[in-house]
CSV table of C-alpha atoms in Angstrom, one decimal:
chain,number,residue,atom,x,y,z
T,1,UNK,CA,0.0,0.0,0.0
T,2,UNK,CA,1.3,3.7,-0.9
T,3,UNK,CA,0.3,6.6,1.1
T,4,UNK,CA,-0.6,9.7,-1.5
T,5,UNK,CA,-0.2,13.0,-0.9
T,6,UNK,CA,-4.0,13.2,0.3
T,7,UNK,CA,-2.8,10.7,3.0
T,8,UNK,CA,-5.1,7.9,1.6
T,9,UNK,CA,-4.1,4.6,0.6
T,10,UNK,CA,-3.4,3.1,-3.2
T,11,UNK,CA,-3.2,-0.5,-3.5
T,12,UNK,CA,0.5,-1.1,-5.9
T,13,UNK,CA,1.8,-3.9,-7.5
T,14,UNK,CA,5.2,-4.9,-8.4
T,15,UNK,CA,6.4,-7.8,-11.2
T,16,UNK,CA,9.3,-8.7,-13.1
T,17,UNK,CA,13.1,-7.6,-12.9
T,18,UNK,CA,14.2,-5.3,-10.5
T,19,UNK,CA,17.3,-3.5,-12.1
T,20,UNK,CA,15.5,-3.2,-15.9
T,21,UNK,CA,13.4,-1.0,-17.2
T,22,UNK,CA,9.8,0.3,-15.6
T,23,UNK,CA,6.7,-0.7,-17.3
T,24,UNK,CA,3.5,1.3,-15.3
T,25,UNK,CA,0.1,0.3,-16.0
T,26,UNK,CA,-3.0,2.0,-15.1
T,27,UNK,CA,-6.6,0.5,-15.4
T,28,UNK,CA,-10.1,1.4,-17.0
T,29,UNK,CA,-12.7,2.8,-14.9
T,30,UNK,CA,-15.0,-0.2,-13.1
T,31,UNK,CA,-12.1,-2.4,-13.1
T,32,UNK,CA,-8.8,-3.3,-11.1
T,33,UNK,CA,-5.1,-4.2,-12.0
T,34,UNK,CA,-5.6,-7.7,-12.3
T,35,UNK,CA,-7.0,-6.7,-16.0
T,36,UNK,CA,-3.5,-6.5,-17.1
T,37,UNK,CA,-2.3,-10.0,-16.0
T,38,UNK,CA,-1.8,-10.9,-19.2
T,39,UNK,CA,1.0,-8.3,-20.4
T,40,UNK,CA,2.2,-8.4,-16.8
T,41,UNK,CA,3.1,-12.0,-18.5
T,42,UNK,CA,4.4,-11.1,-21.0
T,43,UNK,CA,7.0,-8.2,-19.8
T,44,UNK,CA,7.5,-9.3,-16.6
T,45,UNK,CA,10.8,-11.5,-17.8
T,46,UNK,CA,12.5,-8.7,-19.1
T,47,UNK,CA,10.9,-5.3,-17.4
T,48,UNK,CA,9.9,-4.0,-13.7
T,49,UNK,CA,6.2,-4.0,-13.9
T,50,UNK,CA,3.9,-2.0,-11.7
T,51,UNK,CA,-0.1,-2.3,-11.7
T,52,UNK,CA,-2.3,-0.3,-9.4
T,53,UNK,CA,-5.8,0.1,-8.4
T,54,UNK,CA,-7.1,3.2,-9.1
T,55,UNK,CA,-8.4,5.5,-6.4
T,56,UNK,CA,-12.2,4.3,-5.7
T,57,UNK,CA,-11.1,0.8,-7.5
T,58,UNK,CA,-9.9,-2.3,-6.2
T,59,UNK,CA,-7.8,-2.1,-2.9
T,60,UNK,CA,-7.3,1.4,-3.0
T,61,UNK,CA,-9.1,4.2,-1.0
T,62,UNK,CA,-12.9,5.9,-2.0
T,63,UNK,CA,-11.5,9.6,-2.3
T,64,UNK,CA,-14.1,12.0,-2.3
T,65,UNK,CA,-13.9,15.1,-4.8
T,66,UNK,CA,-11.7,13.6,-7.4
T,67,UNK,CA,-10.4,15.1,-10.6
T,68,UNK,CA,-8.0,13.9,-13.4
T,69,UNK,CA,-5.2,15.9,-11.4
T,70,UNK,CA,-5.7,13.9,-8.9
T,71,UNK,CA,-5.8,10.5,-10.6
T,72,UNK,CA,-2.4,12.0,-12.7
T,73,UNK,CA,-0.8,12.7,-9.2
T,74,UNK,CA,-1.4,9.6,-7.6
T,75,UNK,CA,0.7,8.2,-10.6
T,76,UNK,CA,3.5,10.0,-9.6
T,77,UNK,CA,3.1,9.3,-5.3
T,78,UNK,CA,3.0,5.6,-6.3
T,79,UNK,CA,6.3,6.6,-8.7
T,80,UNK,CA,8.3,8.2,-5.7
T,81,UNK,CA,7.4,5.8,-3.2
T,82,UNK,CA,9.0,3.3,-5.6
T,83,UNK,CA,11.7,5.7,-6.2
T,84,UNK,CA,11.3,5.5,-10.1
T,85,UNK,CA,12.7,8.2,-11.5
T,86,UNK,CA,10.8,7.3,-15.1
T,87,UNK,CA,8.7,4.6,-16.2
T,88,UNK,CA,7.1,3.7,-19.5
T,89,UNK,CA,3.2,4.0,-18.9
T,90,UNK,CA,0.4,2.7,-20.4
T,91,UNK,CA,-3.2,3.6,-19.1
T,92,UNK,CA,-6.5,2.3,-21.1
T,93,UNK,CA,-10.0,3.9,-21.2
T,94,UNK,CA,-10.0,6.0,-18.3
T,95,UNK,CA,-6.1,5.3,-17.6
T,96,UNK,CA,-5.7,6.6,-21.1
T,97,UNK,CA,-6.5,10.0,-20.2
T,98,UNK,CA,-4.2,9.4,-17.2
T,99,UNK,CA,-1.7,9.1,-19.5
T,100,UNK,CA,-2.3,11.9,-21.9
T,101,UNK,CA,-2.7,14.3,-18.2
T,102,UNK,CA,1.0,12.8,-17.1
T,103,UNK,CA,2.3,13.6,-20.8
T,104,UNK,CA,1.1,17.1,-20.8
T,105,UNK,CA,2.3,18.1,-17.2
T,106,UNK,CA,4.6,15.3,-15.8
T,107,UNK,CA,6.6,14.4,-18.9
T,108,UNK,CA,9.8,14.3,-17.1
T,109,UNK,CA,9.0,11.3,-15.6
T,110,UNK,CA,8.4,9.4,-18.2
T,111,UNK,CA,10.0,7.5,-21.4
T,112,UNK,CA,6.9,7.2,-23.2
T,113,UNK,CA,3.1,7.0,-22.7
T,114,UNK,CA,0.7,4.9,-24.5
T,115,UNK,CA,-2.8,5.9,-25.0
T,116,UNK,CA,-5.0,2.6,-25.5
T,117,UNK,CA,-9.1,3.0,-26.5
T,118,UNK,CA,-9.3,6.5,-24.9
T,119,UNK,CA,-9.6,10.0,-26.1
T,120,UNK,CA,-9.0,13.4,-25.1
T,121,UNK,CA,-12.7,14.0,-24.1
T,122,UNK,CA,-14.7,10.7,-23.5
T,123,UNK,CA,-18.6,11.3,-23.7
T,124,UNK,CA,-20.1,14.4,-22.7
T,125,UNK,CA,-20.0,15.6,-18.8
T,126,UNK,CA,-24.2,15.3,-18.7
T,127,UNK,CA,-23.7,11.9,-19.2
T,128,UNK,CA,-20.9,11.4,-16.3
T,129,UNK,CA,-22.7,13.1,-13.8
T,130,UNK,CA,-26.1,11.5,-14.8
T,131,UNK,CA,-24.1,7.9,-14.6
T,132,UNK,CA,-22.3,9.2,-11.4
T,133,UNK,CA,-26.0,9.9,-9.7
T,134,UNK,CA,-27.6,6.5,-10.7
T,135,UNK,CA,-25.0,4.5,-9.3
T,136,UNK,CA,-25.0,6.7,-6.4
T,137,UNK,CA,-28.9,5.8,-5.7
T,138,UNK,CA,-29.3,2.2,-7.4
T,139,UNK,CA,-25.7,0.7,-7.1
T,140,UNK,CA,-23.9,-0.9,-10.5
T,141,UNK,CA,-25.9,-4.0,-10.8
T,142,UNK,CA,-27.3,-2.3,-14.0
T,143,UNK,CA,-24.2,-1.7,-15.4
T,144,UNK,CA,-22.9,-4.9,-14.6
T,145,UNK,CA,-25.5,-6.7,-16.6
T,146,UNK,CA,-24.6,-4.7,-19.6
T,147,UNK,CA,-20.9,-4.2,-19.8
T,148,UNK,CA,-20.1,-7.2,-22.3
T,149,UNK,CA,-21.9,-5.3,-24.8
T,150,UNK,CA,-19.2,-2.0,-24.7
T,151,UNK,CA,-16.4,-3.9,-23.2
T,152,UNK,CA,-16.1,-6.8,-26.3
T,153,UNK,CA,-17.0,-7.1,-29.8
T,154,UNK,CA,-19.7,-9.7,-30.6
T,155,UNK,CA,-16.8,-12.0,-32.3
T,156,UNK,CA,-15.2,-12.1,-29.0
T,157,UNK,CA,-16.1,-15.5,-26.5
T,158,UNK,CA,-16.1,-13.0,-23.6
T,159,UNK,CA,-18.5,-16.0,-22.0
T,160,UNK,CA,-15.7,-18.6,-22.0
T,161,UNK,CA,-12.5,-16.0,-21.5
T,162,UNK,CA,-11.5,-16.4,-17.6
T,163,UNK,CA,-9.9,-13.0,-17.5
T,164,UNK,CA,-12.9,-11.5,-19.1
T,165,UNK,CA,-15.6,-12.5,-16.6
T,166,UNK,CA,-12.6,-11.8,-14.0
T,167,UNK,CA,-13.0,-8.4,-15.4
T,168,UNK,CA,-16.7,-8.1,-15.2
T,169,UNK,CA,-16.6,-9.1,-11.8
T,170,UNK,CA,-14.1,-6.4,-10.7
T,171,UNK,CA,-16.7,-4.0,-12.0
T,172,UNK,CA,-19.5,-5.8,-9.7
T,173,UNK,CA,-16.9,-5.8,-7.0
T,174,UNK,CA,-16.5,-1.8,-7.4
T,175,UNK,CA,-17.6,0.3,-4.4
T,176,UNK,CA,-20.2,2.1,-6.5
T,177,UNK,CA,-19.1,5.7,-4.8
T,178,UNK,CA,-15.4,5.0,-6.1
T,179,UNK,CA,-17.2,4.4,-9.6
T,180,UNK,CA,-19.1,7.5,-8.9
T,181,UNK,CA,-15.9,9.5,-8.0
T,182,UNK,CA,-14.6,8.3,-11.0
T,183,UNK,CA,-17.5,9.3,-13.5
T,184,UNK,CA,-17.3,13.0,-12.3
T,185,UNK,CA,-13.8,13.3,-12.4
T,186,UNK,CA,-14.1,12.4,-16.0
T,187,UNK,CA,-17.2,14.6,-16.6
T,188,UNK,CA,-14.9,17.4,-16.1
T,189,UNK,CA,-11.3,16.4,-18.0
T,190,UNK,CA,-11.2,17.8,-21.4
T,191,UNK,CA,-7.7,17.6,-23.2
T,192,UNK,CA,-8.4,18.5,-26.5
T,193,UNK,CA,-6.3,21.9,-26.0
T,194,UNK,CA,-4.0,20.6,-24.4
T,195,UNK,CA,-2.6,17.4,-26.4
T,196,UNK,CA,-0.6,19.3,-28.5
T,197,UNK,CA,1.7,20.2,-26.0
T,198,UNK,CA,3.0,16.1,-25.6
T,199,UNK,CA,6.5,16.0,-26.6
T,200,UNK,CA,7.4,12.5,-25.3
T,201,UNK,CA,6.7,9.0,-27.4
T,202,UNK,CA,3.1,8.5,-27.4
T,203,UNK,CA,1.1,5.4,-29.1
T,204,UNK,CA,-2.6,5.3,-29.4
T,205,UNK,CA,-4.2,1.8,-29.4
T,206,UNK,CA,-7.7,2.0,-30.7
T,207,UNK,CA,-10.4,-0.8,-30.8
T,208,UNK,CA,-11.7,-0.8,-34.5
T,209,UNK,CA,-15.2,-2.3,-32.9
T,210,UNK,CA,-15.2,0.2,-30.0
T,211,UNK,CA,-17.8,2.0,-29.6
T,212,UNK,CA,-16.7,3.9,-26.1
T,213,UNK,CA,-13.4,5.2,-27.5
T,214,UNK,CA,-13.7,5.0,-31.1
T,215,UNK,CA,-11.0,4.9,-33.9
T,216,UNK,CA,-11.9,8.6,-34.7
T,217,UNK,CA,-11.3,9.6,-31.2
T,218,UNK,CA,-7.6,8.0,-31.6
T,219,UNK,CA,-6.9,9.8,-35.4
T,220,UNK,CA,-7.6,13.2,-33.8
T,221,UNK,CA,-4.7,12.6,-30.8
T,222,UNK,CA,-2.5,11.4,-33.6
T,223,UNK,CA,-3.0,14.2,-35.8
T,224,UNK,CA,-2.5,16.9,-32.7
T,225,UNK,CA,0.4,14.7,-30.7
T,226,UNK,CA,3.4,15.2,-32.7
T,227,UNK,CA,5.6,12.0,-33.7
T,228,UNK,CA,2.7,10.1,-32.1
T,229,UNK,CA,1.9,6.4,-33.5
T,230,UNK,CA,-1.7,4.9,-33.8
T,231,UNK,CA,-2.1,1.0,-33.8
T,232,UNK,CA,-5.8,-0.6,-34.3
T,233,UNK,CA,-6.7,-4.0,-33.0
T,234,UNK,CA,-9.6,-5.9,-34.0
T,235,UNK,CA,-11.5,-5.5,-30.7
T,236,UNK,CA,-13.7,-3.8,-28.6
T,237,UNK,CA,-13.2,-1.4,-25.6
T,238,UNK,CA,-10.9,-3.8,-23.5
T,239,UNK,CA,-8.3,-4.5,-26.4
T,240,UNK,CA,-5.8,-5.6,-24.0
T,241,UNK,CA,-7.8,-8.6,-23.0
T,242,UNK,CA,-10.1,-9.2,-26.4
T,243,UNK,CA,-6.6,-9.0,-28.5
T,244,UNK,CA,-4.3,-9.6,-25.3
T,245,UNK,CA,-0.8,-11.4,-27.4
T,246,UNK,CA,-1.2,-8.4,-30.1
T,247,UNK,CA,-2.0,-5.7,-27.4
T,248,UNK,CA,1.4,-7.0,-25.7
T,249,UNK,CA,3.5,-7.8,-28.7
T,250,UNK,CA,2.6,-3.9,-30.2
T,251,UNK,CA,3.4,-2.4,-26.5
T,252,UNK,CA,6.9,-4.1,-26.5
T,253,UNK,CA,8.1,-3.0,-29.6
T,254,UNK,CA,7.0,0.5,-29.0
T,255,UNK,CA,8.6,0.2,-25.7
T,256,UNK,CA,11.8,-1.1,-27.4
T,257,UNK,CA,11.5,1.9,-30.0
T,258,UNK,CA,11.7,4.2,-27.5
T,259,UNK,CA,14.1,2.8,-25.3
């Protein structure tokens, strides 16, 4: 567990080699970091590896009046507790617009960031806060029931894939006022200025059958993130699990590009 520097607690976890280079990976909202066991797999024999639960998610705290500032800072507590002085980091969905955040105001601390089915502004804040209030009052049983539908493409045996109903179940595990945290934290993070300014190696990873974070959404922080790369998997919103050895083997060689 890592103290931030609200005093509250983030759950952290630490694979792989301890001298080589530091792989960070951040998780979607309604999930946990067991969602990347599978390129924790496939790094860990040659990388330092760190997963966390985001605040509200998982182990880690419920933080009350959370913004993407925060979730971006608590990135960089978990970084100095470790004493990292830079990692390579790679956030998806709602850890994708950690990652954009870190690359526009924390870019010192980091090699490269990669950007997987997220955008610069994800749906519209009158949805967020509308979300935010319903699971506030009813809970995420709701959600739960639907999630397959936005999380994996119909060609996907999400019914039969362990770490796919692992992953649904960290949502129905989710204390619903962490979800809620989350939801209005990003009901009010819009990047879309603010992109441009990334200087460091950046790879989108889009989802060509998302329809959260869609291809489009990825094109446009290409065509404002100079030098950036875009990569699209034949998946839905949770690439990394629907297309997990082509997720992994596109991270690694982007990783190695930019070592």
């Amino acid at each position: 567990m890592v103290k931030n520097r609200q005093g509250k607690m983030l759950a952290v976890q630490v694979y792989g080699q301890s001298d080589a280079p530091v792989v960070m990976f951040s998780n979607s909202l309604g999930t946990d970091h067991q969602m990347w066991q599978l390129q924790v797999k496939a790094l860990e024999a040659h990388y330092k590896v760190v997963t966390y639960d985001s605040r509200g998610h998982g182990q880690s705290d419920v933080i009350s009046s959370s913004t993407l500032q925060n979730l971006g800072e608590d990135v960089i507590d978990i970084l100095d507790a470790l004493d990292i002085e830079k990692a390579h980091f790679c956030g998806i969905s709602m850890g994708g617009m950690i990652a954009l955040w870190l690359g526009i105001y924390q870019p010192s601390r980091f090699k490269s960031i990669t950007v997987a089915n997220s955008a610069a502004k994800i749906w519209t804040s009158e949805g967020w806060n509308a979300r935010a209030a319903s699971v506030e009052a009813n809970g995420l049983a709701d959600l739960v029931t639907s999630t397959h539908t936005r999380w994996f493409s119909d060609a996907f045996d999400y019914q039969h894939n362990a770490l796919a109903q692992q992953t649904i179940q960290s949502l129905a595990d989710t204390q619903a006022q962490g979800y809620a945290n989350a939801c209005r934290a990003l009901a009010t993070a819009d990047l879309r200025e603010q992109i441009a300014d990334i200087a460091i190696a950046t790879l989108m990873i889009a989802g060509s059958a998302d329809p959260v974070t869609t291809v489009a959404d990825a094109e446009f922080m290409q065509q404002k993130i100079a030098g950036s790369q875009l990569v699209v998997l034949d998946a839905s919103h949770l690439s990394n699990i629907e297309q997990a050895d082509e997720f992994s083997q596109k991270l690694i060689k982007f990783i190695q590009y930019t070592q």
